[in-house]
XYZ file of C-alpha atoms in Angstrom:
191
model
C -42.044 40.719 20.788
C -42.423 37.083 20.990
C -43.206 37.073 16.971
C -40.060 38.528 16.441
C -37.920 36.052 17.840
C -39.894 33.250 16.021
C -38.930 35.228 12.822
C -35.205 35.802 13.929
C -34.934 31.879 14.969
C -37.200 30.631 11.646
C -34.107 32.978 9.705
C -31.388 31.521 11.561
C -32.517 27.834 10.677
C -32.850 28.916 7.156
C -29.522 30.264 7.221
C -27.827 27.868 8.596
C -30.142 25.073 6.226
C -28.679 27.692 2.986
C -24.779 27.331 3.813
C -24.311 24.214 5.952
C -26.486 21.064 5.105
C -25.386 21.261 1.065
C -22.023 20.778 1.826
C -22.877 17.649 4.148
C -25.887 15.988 2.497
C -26.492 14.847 -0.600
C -29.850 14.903 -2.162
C -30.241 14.639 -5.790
C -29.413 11.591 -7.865
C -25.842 11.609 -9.442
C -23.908 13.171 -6.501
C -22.341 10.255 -5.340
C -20.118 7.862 -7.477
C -20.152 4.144 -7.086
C -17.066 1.917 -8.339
C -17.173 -1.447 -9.760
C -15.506 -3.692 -6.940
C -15.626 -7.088 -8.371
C -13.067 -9.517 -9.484
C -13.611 -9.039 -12.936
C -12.497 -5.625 -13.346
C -12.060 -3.229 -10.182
C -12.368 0.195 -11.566
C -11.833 1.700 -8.326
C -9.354 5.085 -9.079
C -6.188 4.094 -6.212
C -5.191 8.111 -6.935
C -8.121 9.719 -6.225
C -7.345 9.469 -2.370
C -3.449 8.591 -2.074
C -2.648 10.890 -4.924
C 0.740 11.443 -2.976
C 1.775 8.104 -3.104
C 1.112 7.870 -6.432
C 3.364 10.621 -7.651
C 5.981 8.965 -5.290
C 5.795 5.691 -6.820
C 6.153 7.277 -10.623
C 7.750 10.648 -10.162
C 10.422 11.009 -12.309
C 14.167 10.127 -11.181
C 13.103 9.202 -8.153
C 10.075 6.656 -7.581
C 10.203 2.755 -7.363
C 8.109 2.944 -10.575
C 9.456 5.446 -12.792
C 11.055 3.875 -15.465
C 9.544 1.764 -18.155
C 8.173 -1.288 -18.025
C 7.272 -0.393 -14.684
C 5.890 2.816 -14.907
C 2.491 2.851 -12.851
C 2.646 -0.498 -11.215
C -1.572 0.474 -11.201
C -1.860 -0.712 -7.603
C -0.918 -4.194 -8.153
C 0.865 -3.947 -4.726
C -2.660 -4.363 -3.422
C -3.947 -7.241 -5.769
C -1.110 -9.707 -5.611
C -2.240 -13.551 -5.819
C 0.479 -15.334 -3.746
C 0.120 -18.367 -1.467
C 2.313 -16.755 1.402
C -0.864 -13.919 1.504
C -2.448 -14.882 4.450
C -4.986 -12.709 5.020
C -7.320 -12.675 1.819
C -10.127 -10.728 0.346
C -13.698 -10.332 2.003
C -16.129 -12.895 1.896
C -19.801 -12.346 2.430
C -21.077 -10.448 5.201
C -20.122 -11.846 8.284
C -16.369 -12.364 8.265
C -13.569 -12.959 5.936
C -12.088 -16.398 4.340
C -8.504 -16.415 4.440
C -7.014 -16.908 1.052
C -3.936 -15.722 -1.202
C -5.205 -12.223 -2.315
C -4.322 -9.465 -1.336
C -6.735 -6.333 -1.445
C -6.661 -2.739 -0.949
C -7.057 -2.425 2.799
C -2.837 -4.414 3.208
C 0.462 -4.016 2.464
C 2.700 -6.692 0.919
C 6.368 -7.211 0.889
C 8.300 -5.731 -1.660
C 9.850 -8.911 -2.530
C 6.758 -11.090 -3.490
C 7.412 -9.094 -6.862
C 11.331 -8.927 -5.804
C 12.491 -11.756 -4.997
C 15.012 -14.279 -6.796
C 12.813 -16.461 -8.891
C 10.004 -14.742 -8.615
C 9.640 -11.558 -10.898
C 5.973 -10.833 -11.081
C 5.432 -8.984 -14.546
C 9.049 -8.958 -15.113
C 10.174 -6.486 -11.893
C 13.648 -6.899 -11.484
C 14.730 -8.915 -8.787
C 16.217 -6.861 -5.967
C 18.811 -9.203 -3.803
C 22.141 -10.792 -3.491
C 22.293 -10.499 0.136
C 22.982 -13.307 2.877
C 20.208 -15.142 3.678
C 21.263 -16.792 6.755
C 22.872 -12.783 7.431
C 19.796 -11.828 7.147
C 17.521 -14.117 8.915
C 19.973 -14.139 12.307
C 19.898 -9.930 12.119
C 16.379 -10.272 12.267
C 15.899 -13.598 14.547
C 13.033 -14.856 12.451
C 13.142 -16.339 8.683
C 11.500 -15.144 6.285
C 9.476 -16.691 3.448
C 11.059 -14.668 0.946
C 14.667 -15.122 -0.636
C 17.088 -12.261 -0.247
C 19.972 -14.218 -2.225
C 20.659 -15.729 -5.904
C 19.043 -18.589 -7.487
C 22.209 -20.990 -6.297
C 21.876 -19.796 -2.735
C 24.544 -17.368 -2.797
C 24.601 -13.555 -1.556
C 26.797 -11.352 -0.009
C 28.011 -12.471 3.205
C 29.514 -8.980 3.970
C 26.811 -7.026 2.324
C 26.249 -3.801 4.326
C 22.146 -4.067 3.488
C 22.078 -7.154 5.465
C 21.536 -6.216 8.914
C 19.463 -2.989 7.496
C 16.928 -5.905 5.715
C 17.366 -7.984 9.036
C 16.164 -5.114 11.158
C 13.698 -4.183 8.789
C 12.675 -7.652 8.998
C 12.421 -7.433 12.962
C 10.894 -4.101 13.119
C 6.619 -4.714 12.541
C 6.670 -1.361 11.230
C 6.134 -2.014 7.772
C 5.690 -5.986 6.006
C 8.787 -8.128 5.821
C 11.513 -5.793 5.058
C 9.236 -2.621 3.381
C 11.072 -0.343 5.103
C 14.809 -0.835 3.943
C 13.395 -0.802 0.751
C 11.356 2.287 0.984
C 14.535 3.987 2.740
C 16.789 3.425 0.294
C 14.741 3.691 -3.172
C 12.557 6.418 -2.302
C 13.009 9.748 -1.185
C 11.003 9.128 1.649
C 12.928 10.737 4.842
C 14.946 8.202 7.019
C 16.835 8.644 10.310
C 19.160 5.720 10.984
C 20.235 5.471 14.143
């Protein structure tokens, strides 16, 4: 009797060995993938996890990048160099060195590639709003500039207390989420 439940416990682990472990370990050379992370050519595929956002970003008729030249902005969102970037890339093993890149694990404001005077790869700039509007809607500044190269903007602009609050809210970076609101067809309740 005692053999038998030896045998029925010695087929159980083997069972369990058969359908569980070689969907959760790897054991053989060439099942995992390793990407190139360096400066000199990240070949890390953005997609592969946030394929949604992709398709959001290029889908026809609809995403921020769907028209040429600025189809597939290929993650540059994440690999800005800008000296308002505060946070910076990774550097060595015990901390980080604050610098002007971004990198994949942040967020940056819209209008670092936006705003007037400051087109990044040609992205149109997307403004003509009130600065000062702006800044006393969201009682902060910001580094960014929301008007036209001779400091003008629209002093009754309806976006300027949406950008202001966006601004105030830490939800999002600077004001991410009035832009993501109104030129995406991500779902927005405004209360």
């Amino acid at each position: 009797m005692n053999s038998n439940k030896v045998v029925l416990v010695a087929i159980a682990i083997v069972a369990i060995g058969l359908f569980a472990l070689p969907s959760s370990v790897s054991l053989f050379s060439g099942q995992h993938t390793w990407y190139n992370l360096n400066d000199q050519g990240n070949q890390l595929p953005c997609q592969k996890c946030h394929a949604d956002i992709q398709a959001e970003m290029t889908s026809d008729g609809n995403g921020v990048h769907d028209h040429a030249p600025y189809i597939g902005p290929g993650c540059k969102c994440h690999r800005v160099n800008d000296t308002r970037i505060t946070t910076g890339v990774a550097s060595g093993d015990d901390g980080y060195t604050p610098g002007t890149k971004s990198h994949a694990a942040e967020t940056i404001a819209c209008m670092i590639c936006h705003e007037q005077g400051n087109q990044l790869a040609g992205y149109p700039f997307a403004g003509g709003f009130n600065q000062s509007a702006i800044e006393a809607s969201a009682g902060k500044t910001t580094p960014y500039h929301y008007n036209r190269s001779d400091g003008s903007g629209g002093e009754h602009a309806a976006h300027n207390q949406f950008i202001g609050q966006a601004i105030a809210d830490d939800l999002m970076e600077d004001s991410n989420e009035a832009c993501v609101s109104c030129h995406t067809r991500v779902g927005v309740n405004i209360t």
